[in-house]
Short mmCIF file of C-alpha atoms and ligand atoms in Angstrom, two decimals:
data_model
loop_
_atom_site.label_atom_id
_atom_site.label_comp_id
_atom_site.label_asym_id
_atom_site.label_seq_id
_atom_site.Cartn_x
_atom_site.Cartn_y
_atom_site.Cartn_z
CA MET A 1 113.05 98.12 82.39
CA LEU A 2 111.78 95.39 84.67
CA ILE A 3 108.56 93.53 84.05
CA ARG A 4 106.56 91.86 86.81
CA ARG A 5 107.79 88.33 86.87
CA PRO A 6 105.55 85.71 88.46
CA THR A 7 107.34 82.51 89.34
CA ASP A 8 105.34 80.52 86.83
CA ILE A 9 106.72 82.32 83.78
CA LEU A 10 109.89 81.07 82.19
CA PRO A 11 112.44 83.85 81.76
CA SER A 12 112.31 83.12 78.03
CA GLU A 13 108.60 83.92 77.97
CA ILE A 14 108.84 87.36 79.47
CA THR A 15 108.30 90.22 77.08
CA SER A 16 110.74 93.05 77.69
CA GLU A 17 109.43 96.51 76.99
CA HIS A 18 111.86 96.78 74.10
CA ALA A 19 110.55 93.55 72.59
CA TYR A 20 107.02 94.73 73.27
CA LEU A 21 107.58 97.99 71.40
CA GLN A 22 109.25 96.16 68.54
CA ARG A 23 106.28 93.81 68.32
CA ARG A 24 103.96 96.81 68.28
CA GLU A 25 105.91 98.33 65.39
CA TRP A 26 105.77 95.05 63.55
CA LEU A 27 102.05 94.70 64.19
CA LYS A 28 101.44 98.22 62.93
CA GLN A 29 103.26 97.42 59.73
CA ALA A 30 101.56 94.05 59.42
CA ALA A 31 98.16 95.69 59.94
CA SER A 32 98.85 98.20 57.20
CA MET A 33 99.92 95.35 54.90
CA GLY A 34 96.78 93.33 55.67
CA LEU A 35 98.75 90.54 57.36
CA ILE A 36 97.07 90.73 60.75
CA ALA A 37 94.27 88.32 59.85
CA GLY A 38 96.87 85.56 59.63
CA LEU A 39 97.79 85.78 63.32
CA PRO A 40 96.54 83.05 65.64
CA ALA A 41 93.30 83.87 67.43
CA PHE A 42 93.65 84.72 71.11
CA ALA A 43 93.38 81.74 73.40
CA ALA A 44 92.54 82.85 76.92
CA GLY A 45 93.57 79.50 78.34
CA ASP A 46 97.08 80.01 76.98
CA ALA A 47 97.35 83.40 78.58
CA LEU A 48 96.21 82.19 81.95
CA ALA A 49 98.56 79.25 81.81
CA GLN A 50 101.45 81.58 81.10
CA GLY A 51 100.94 83.88 84.05
CA SER A 52 100.59 87.56 83.37
CA ARG A 53 101.54 87.57 79.70
CA LEU A 54 98.63 87.65 77.26
CA ALA A 55 99.54 85.69 74.16
CA GLY A 56 98.26 86.36 70.67
CA VAL A 57 96.21 89.48 71.39
CA LYS A 58 95.63 91.32 68.13
CA PRO A 59 95.70 95.09 67.82
CA ASN A 60 92.37 96.46 66.72
CA PRO A 61 93.38 98.60 63.73
CA ALA A 62 90.38 100.89 64.32
CA TRP A 63 91.75 102.00 67.68
CA GLN A 64 95.41 102.78 67.26
CA LEU A 65 97.07 106.18 67.66
CA PRO A 66 100.01 105.97 65.25
CA ASP A 67 100.90 109.63 65.83
CA GLU A 68 101.09 109.31 69.60
CA LYS A 69 104.00 107.92 71.59
CA LEU A 70 103.09 105.20 74.06
CA ASN A 71 103.86 105.90 77.67
CA LYS A 72 106.36 103.55 79.22
CA ALA A 73 104.84 100.59 81.04
CA GLU A 74 106.82 101.68 84.08
CA GLU A 75 105.12 105.11 84.08
CA PHE A 76 101.73 103.42 83.86
CA LYS A 77 102.51 101.05 86.72
CA SER A 78 104.15 103.49 89.08
CA TYR A 79 101.90 106.58 89.00
CA CYS A 80 98.44 105.43 90.01
CA ASN A 81 95.14 106.48 91.52
CA PHE A 82 93.58 103.65 93.51
CA TYR A 83 92.36 105.11 96.77
CA GLU A 84 91.59 101.70 98.27
CA PHE A 85 95.37 101.47 98.63
CA GLY A 86 96.07 105.06 99.67
CA THR A 87 95.81 108.53 98.20
CA ASP A 88 99.41 108.99 97.04
CA LYS A 89 100.29 108.02 93.47
CA THR A 90 102.93 105.65 94.80
CA ASP A 91 100.66 103.94 97.36
CA PRO A 92 98.91 101.53 94.96
CA PRO A 93 102.16 100.15 93.49
CA ALA A 94 103.46 99.68 97.04
CA TYR A 95 100.37 98.21 98.69
CA ALA A 96 98.28 96.53 95.99
CA LYS A 97 100.74 93.65 95.56
CA SER A 98 98.77 91.53 97.99
CA LEU A 99 95.41 92.02 96.26
CA LYS A 100 94.04 88.54 95.57
CA THR A 101 92.68 88.51 92.03
CA ARG A 102 91.85 84.79 91.84
CA PRO A 103 89.25 83.48 92.54
CA TRP A 104 87.22 86.50 91.39
CA THR A 105 83.68 86.90 90.19
CA VAL A 106 81.72 89.74 88.65
CA ALA A 107 77.98 89.69 89.35
CA VAL A 108 75.94 91.25 86.54
CA GLU A 109 72.48 92.03 87.86
CA GLY A 110 69.57 94.46 88.04
CA GLU A 111 67.29 95.27 85.12
CA VAL A 112 68.43 92.49 82.79
CA LEU A 113 66.69 89.42 81.42
CA LYS A 114 69.68 87.15 82.02
CA PRO A 115 71.55 88.09 85.20
CA LYS A 116 74.75 86.13 85.61
CA VAL A 117 77.75 85.80 87.87
CA PHE A 118 80.83 85.64 85.65
CA ASP A 119 83.95 83.92 86.82
CA ILE A 120 86.94 86.07 85.88
CA ASP A 121 88.35 83.31 83.67
CA ASP A 122 85.06 83.24 81.75
CA LEU A 123 85.30 87.00 81.24
CA PHE A 124 88.65 86.42 79.52
CA LYS A 125 86.84 84.13 77.07
CA LEU A 126 83.61 86.06 76.55
CA ALA A 127 84.90 87.86 73.44
CA PRO A 128 88.22 87.96 71.58
CA LEU A 129 90.71 90.12 73.44
CA GLU A 130 92.20 92.94 71.42
CA GLU A 131 94.73 95.67 72.00
CA ARG A 132 93.61 99.28 71.74
CA VAL A 133 95.83 102.27 72.18
CA TYR A 134 93.82 105.00 73.91
CA ARG A 135 94.61 108.43 75.26
CA PHE A 136 93.92 108.47 79.00
CA ARG A 137 93.22 111.86 80.63
CA CYS A 138 93.06 112.15 84.40
CA VAL A 139 90.85 114.87 85.89
CA GLU A 140 93.99 116.12 87.66
CA ALA A 141 95.31 117.34 84.27
CA TRP A 142 97.88 114.65 83.51
CA SER A 143 97.58 112.14 80.73
CA MET A 144 99.06 108.99 79.22
CA VAL A 145 98.81 106.87 76.08
CA VAL A 146 98.29 103.23 76.99
CA PRO A 147 97.88 100.01 75.00
CA TRP A 148 94.94 98.42 76.81
CA VAL A 149 93.72 94.86 76.31
CA GLY A 150 90.07 93.96 76.46
CA TYR A 151 86.90 94.09 74.39
CA SER A 152 83.88 96.35 74.05
CA LEU A 153 81.65 96.18 77.11
CA SER A 154 78.73 95.80 74.66
CA ALA A 155 79.74 92.12 74.21
CA LEU A 156 78.89 91.47 77.87
CA ILE A 157 75.81 93.71 77.83
CA ASN A 158 74.38 91.82 74.86
CA GLN A 159 74.69 88.55 76.77
CA VAL A 160 72.71 89.71 79.79
CA GLN A 161 70.05 91.52 77.72
CA PRO A 162 69.03 94.76 79.47
CA LYS A 163 65.31 95.29 79.97
CA GLY A 164 63.59 98.34 78.49
CA ASN A 165 63.78 100.22 81.78
CA ALA A 166 67.56 99.79 82.17
CA LYS A 167 68.88 103.30 81.56
CA TYR A 168 72.22 103.27 83.39
CA VAL A 169 75.01 100.82 84.12
CA GLU A 170 76.73 101.02 87.48
CA PHE A 171 80.15 99.54 88.26
CA VAL A 172 80.88 98.59 91.85
CA THR A 173 84.40 97.77 92.92
CA LEU A 174 85.88 95.56 95.63
CA ALA A 175 85.91 96.98 99.17
CA ASP A 176 87.76 94.51 101.37
CA LYS A 177 89.27 95.98 104.52
CA ALA A 178 91.49 92.96 104.97
CA GLN A 179 93.24 93.63 101.67
CA MET A 180 92.83 97.35 101.15
CA PRO A 181 94.43 99.64 103.74
CA GLY A 182 92.98 102.77 102.11
CA LEU A 183 89.47 101.82 103.24
CA ARG A 184 90.39 103.17 106.68
CA SER A 185 90.09 106.65 105.21
CA SER A 186 86.65 108.14 104.67
CA VAL A 187 87.68 110.17 101.62
CA ILE A 188 85.34 107.95 99.54
CA ASP A 189 82.02 106.45 100.54
CA TRP A 190 83.15 102.86 99.88
CA PRO A 191 82.74 100.85 97.79
CA TYR A 192 84.03 103.03 94.93
CA ASN A 193 81.37 103.11 92.25
CA GLU A 194 81.00 104.65 88.84
CA ALA A 195 78.29 104.63 86.19
CA LEU A 196 77.49 105.31 82.55
CA ARG A 197 74.31 105.95 80.63
CA LEU A 198 73.36 102.75 78.78
CA ASP A 199 74.15 104.26 75.35
CA GLU A 200 77.61 105.31 76.61
CA ALA A 201 78.16 101.83 78.01
CA MET A 202 77.17 100.31 74.64
CA HIS A 203 79.53 102.56 72.67
CA PRO A 204 82.22 100.44 70.98
CA LEU A 205 85.00 102.56 72.52
CA THR A 206 83.90 101.62 76.05
CA LEU A 207 86.39 98.94 76.99
CA LEU A 208 86.01 96.15 79.49
CA THR A 209 89.68 95.99 80.31
CA LEU A 210 91.63 92.92 81.39
CA GLY A 211 95.18 93.86 80.48
CA ALA A 212 97.68 96.44 79.29
CA TYR A 213 101.10 96.34 77.62
CA GLY A 214 100.48 92.76 76.54
CA GLU A 215 100.01 91.52 80.09
CA MET A 216 97.19 91.06 82.53
CA LEU A 217 96.46 94.25 84.48
CA PRO A 218 98.90 94.94 87.29
CA ASN A 219 97.06 94.98 90.63
CA GLN A 220 97.66 98.71 91.09
CA ASN A 221 96.01 99.42 87.75
CA GLY A 222 92.78 97.62 88.63
CA ALA A 223 93.32 93.88 88.26
CA PRO A 224 91.67 91.68 87.35
CA VAL A 225 89.05 93.79 85.52
CA ARG A 226 88.39 97.51 85.14
CA MET A 227 86.70 99.93 82.80
CA VAL A 228 88.36 102.38 80.40
CA ILE A 229 86.19 105.05 78.76
CA PRO A 230 88.71 107.11 76.80
CA TRP A 231 86.62 110.24 76.17
CA LYS A 232 85.91 110.68 79.89
CA TYR A 233 88.14 111.60 82.80
CA GLY A 234 90.05 108.63 84.15
CA PHE A 235 88.06 108.33 87.37
CA LYS A 236 85.07 107.02 85.39
CA GLY A 237 87.10 103.85 84.84
CA ALA A 238 86.34 101.86 87.98
CA LYS A 239 89.04 99.37 88.96
CA SER A 240 88.80 95.83 90.36
CA ILE A 241 85.10 95.51 89.56
CA VAL A 242 82.95 92.97 91.40
CA LYS A 243 79.47 94.05 90.33
CA ILE A 244 77.84 95.53 87.23
CA ARG A 245 74.32 96.70 87.89
CA PHE A 246 71.70 97.83 85.36
CA VAL A 247 69.40 100.45 86.87
CA GLU A 248 66.63 102.84 85.94
CA LYS A 249 67.82 105.95 87.80
CA GLU A 250 71.13 107.77 87.46
CA PRO A 251 73.36 106.39 90.24
CA ARG A 252 75.24 108.74 92.54
CA THR A 253 78.85 107.95 92.02
CA ALA A 254 81.73 107.95 94.49
CA TRP A 255 83.18 111.25 93.28
CA MET A 256 79.80 112.97 92.93
CA LYS A 257 79.25 112.16 96.60
CA ALA A 258 82.75 113.25 97.61
CA GLY A 259 82.63 116.59 95.75
CA PRO A 260 79.28 117.35 94.08
CA SER A 261 80.35 120.78 92.81
CA GLU A 262 83.59 119.39 91.37
CA TYR A 263 82.60 116.09 89.77
CA GLY A 264 79.56 115.61 87.57
CA PHE A 265 77.96 112.44 86.29
CA PHE A 266 79.16 112.74 82.70
CA SER A 267 82.75 113.87 83.30
CA ASN A 268 83.51 114.06 79.60
CA VAL A 269 86.95 115.47 78.92
CA ASN A 270 86.13 119.10 78.12
CA PRO A 271 88.79 121.82 77.93
CA THR A 272 86.09 124.51 78.11
CA VAL A 273 84.75 123.42 81.50
CA ASP A 274 87.33 123.96 84.21
CA HIS A 275 87.49 122.10 87.46
CA PRO A 276 86.59 124.68 90.15
CA ARG A 277 90.18 124.49 91.42
CA TRP A 278 92.19 124.23 88.18
CA SER A 279 92.03 124.62 84.42
CA GLN A 280 91.15 121.69 82.19
CA GLY A 281 92.43 123.49 79.11
CA SER A 282 95.81 121.78 79.14
CA GLU A 283 97.50 118.71 80.52
CA ARG A 284 100.90 117.25 81.24
CA ARG A 285 101.65 114.00 79.44
CA LEU A 286 103.52 111.75 81.87
CA GLY A 287 107.18 111.71 80.89
CA GLU A 288 107.02 115.08 79.11
CA PHE A 289 108.00 118.54 80.25
CA GLY A 290 105.65 121.38 79.50
CA LYS A 291 102.00 121.10 78.69
CA ARG A 292 99.87 120.21 75.74
CA LYS A 293 96.36 121.35 74.91
CA THR A 294 93.54 119.13 76.07
CA LEU A 295 91.30 117.92 73.25
CA MET A 296 87.50 117.99 73.41
CA PHE A 297 86.29 114.49 74.34
CA ASN A 298 90.00 113.69 74.65
CA GLY A 299 90.19 113.58 70.84
CA TYR A 300 87.28 111.16 70.39
CA GLY A 301 84.67 113.77 69.40
CA GLU A 302 84.05 112.30 65.99
CA GLN A 303 83.06 109.02 67.59
CA VAL A 304 81.11 110.20 70.63
CA SER A 305 79.79 113.76 70.27
CA SER A 306 76.45 112.52 68.89
CA LEU A 307 75.78 110.88 72.28
CA TYR A 308 75.40 114.39 73.70
CA SER A 309 73.66 116.28 70.91
CA GLY A 310 71.35 118.93 72.29
CA MET A 311 72.87 118.74 75.77
CA ASP A 312 74.44 121.74 77.49
CA LEU A 313 77.78 120.22 78.46
CA LYS A 314 78.53 123.10 80.84
CA LYS A 315 75.46 122.11 82.84
CA PHE A 316 75.87 118.36 82.39
CA PHE A 317 79.60 118.33 83.16
N1 MTE B 1 88.86 102.74 90.81
C1 MTE B 1 88.84 102.46 92.12
N2 MTE B 1 88.24 101.34 92.53
N3 MTE B 1 89.42 103.28 93.04
C2 MTE B 1 90.03 104.46 92.68
O1 MTE B 1 90.54 105.18 93.54
N4 MTE B 1 90.66 105.93 90.84
C3 MTE B 1 90.21 106.43 89.52
C4 MTE B 1 90.15 105.31 88.48
N5 MTE B 1 89.52 104.13 89.04
C5 MTE B 1 90.06 104.78 91.29
C6 MTE B 1 89.48 103.87 90.37
C7 MTE B 1 91.05 107.52 89.05
S1 MTE B 1 90.91 108.99 89.87
C8 MTE B 1 91.88 107.39 87.97
S2 MTE B 1 92.68 108.73 87.29
C9 MTE B 1 92.14 106.06 87.38
O2 MTE B 1 91.48 105.01 88.06
C10 MTE B 1 93.63 105.81 87.41
O3 MTE B 1 93.97 104.65 86.73
P1 MTE B 1 95.50 104.21 86.69
O4 MTE B 1 96.04 104.31 88.09
O5 MTE B 1 95.52 102.82 86.16
O6 MTE B 1 96.19 105.19 85.79
#
């Protein structure tokens, strides 16, 4: 398979998918043998100097799915939802190529003691990057297994120090008509936004995501920075984020505005609460025929169900 190949990477530096998968196997074995600690720490500078390849990112042994097969990088890159570039799955790969991801800043503001505008290169250095293999379940009943690269959003939240009245975290994404042809459509009230309750945002699984498959994020998958919240439907993971806002009141999100009866604030993966137009009880894994059963909280119930204790998840869908 072909890997994106910026002109500043030597052919010898490009990781083929085969080599990538071999490395993953090796890393899995090394992790089980306790060898991982001997790997060099991630150096963000190295990665940036090398183009899209992220060097030395360690797998986080706590978040691997050894029993799941990874989706192919090509499946991940070619079947996308990114409405700023069009509503077809193939629009973002076709039209997001020109998205300018440098320079890029993310303004962190609102109810925090230390608001800050982060340069994207500083975000790469804010905490050690690690690889986590997560199940990813789209609300449209398809799913993937992806090796993401990033770190827990809590690392950033701890730096800006939310005030006592900060109850929610809102993610606002780029809306630039000059670069994003999809903004001509009014299907979304641009800019695309999403939000989490502060305790959800602080959960260690909640990943500030800067890469996937050992490389920086492809533009169509939300470069240079997006969110991945693996126990929620994929649309909660805002792409190409420019602002993170801490607020007191629950924000109205892009999809809640577009279809209030169809999309709730929580949007936890829940096979017992169907979308009004289709079942959420099963899903099609990209690359597979047939369907598999959808797992409560996408299989992360042990880690996250306590966040919702006492809540009626049919009401708070
Ligand atoms: N973020 C922005 N800015 N715009 C979008 O249209 N689509 C969401 C989410 N984040 C979207 C977005 C939806 S519906 C899904 S399923 C995931 O991105 C898809 O991520 P992927 O294309 O990398 O698989």
